[in-house]
XYZ file of C-alpha atoms in Angstrom:
145
model
C 111.925 44.189 35.507
C 112.188 40.447 35.240
C 110.075 37.822 33.556
C 109.554 35.079 36.106
C 108.930 31.709 34.524
C 109.971 28.103 34.801
C 110.599 25.965 31.705
C 109.814 22.313 31.351
C 112.436 20.016 29.847
C 111.509 18.220 26.669
C 113.044 14.971 25.411
C 113.322 14.295 21.689
C 113.134 10.954 19.942
C 113.976 10.062 16.372
C 110.977 9.503 14.115
C 110.880 8.770 10.412
C 110.127 11.899 8.346
C 106.806 10.448 7.189
C 105.679 9.932 10.825
C 106.905 13.299 12.135
C 104.177 15.283 13.903
C 102.742 18.249 12.038
C 104.062 21.596 13.259
C 101.333 24.228 13.804
C 101.806 27.884 14.772
C 98.782 29.982 15.791
C 97.903 33.033 17.876
C 96.676 33.076 21.493
C 95.287 35.938 23.565
C 93.547 36.676 26.830
C 90.488 38.835 27.255
C 89.679 41.522 29.819
C 86.550 40.737 31.765
C 87.035 41.915 35.338
C 87.489 45.570 36.303
C 90.995 45.007 37.703
C 92.036 43.232 34.498
C 90.862 45.890 32.000
C 94.427 47.240 31.604
C 95.948 43.770 31.066
C 96.647 42.809 27.474
C 98.400 39.517 26.789
C 98.854 37.557 23.618
C 101.320 35.979 21.256
C 101.875 32.792 19.310
C 102.248 29.145 20.186
C 103.861 26.387 18.155
C 102.733 22.772 18.516
C 104.584 19.757 17.262
C 103.083 16.547 18.634
C 102.816 17.112 22.393
C 105.540 19.788 22.478
C 104.157 23.324 22.909
C 106.344 26.435 22.753
C 104.504 29.541 23.966
C 105.714 33.014 23.034
C 104.029 36.248 23.910
C 103.902 39.573 25.643
C 102.018 41.079 28.549
C 101.253 44.792 28.615
C 100.009 46.878 31.535
C 98.172 49.904 30.119
C 97.417 51.682 33.402
C 98.741 52.590 36.822
C 95.894 51.168 38.886
C 97.414 49.289 41.845
C 97.612 45.981 39.957
C 100.464 44.141 38.228
C 99.433 42.152 35.111
C 100.191 38.515 34.561
C 99.221 35.426 32.626
C 98.967 31.737 33.506
C 98.632 28.619 31.360
C 96.829 25.321 31.998
C 98.027 22.277 30.066
C 96.429 18.838 29.740
C 98.880 15.939 29.610
C 98.620 12.261 30.506
C 95.078 12.538 31.876
C 95.488 15.584 34.111
C 95.413 19.400 33.963
C 98.450 21.252 35.384
C 98.752 25.030 35.843
C 102.036 26.811 35.210
C 103.508 29.360 37.587
C 102.208 32.859 36.787
C 104.273 35.002 34.418
C 104.240 38.712 35.240
C 106.137 41.927 35.872
C 108.158 41.808 39.092
C 111.106 43.683 40.556
C 113.918 41.443 41.762
C 114.933 40.503 44.391
C 111.853 39.549 46.321
C 109.459 39.451 43.340
C 107.827 42.785 44.202
C 104.890 43.435 41.844
C 105.357 46.529 39.653
C 102.435 48.785 38.700
C 102.320 51.173 35.787
C 102.745 51.135 32.072
C 105.140 48.340 31.207
C 105.506 45.411 28.873
C 106.883 41.916 29.433
C 109.217 40.924 27.905
C 111.386 43.953 28.507
C 114.090 42.855 26.063
C 114.089 43.992 22.435
C 112.153 41.170 20.834
C 108.595 41.425 19.571
C 107.624 38.233 21.401
C 109.577 36.597 24.220
C 109.619 32.870 24.946
C 107.380 32.176 27.958
C 107.185 28.403 28.268
C 107.929 25.053 26.709
C 105.294 22.519 27.752
C 104.084 19.033 26.862
C 100.406 18.337 26.379
C 97.404 17.921 24.121
C 95.218 20.843 25.291
C 96.059 24.374 26.417
C 94.157 27.144 28.224
C 95.213 30.655 29.295
C 93.957 33.250 31.786
C 94.828 36.766 32.850
C 95.670 37.585 36.390
C 96.454 40.711 38.355
C 98.488 40.937 41.545
C 97.740 43.719 44.023
C 100.847 45.841 44.565
C 99.768 46.406 48.185
C 98.459 43.020 49.318
C 100.409 40.935 46.767
C 97.302 38.761 46.423
C 96.240 37.769 42.902
C 92.839 37.909 41.259
C 92.318 35.708 38.234
C 90.133 35.766 35.165
C 88.363 32.830 33.568
C 90.287 30.180 31.674
C 90.132 30.629 27.893
C 90.614 27.636 25.610
C 93.592 28.018 23.243
C 93.299 24.518 21.710
């Protein structure tokens, strides 16, 4: 199993200690609303410092139901919303969706690093990819901050 994700580069600039942005760490989670997404459980923590956002989390598939679980983020930066590539459970090579009880990340950490983004607002949504058609269905966006 492989976590498929792309990271965004972040530049750092020197700022006086008194002007340094406040660092905030809070929880995020998705919610199951659609029938195909009932077995998807995703959540974790994010850390914000100015516009830098580091998202950590895990995705769990609780059932063998013909769907692979995933999560996607939407970030607002410089006047526009941009969606990330979906993060999910795939078999390499070829990114074949895997169905069944599994958890991303598959390494031995309680929460794996998903993304580093830049922005002022963040949303998240669950998604499920059909293991037969490889077509996704998506849930509603949920505001994180």
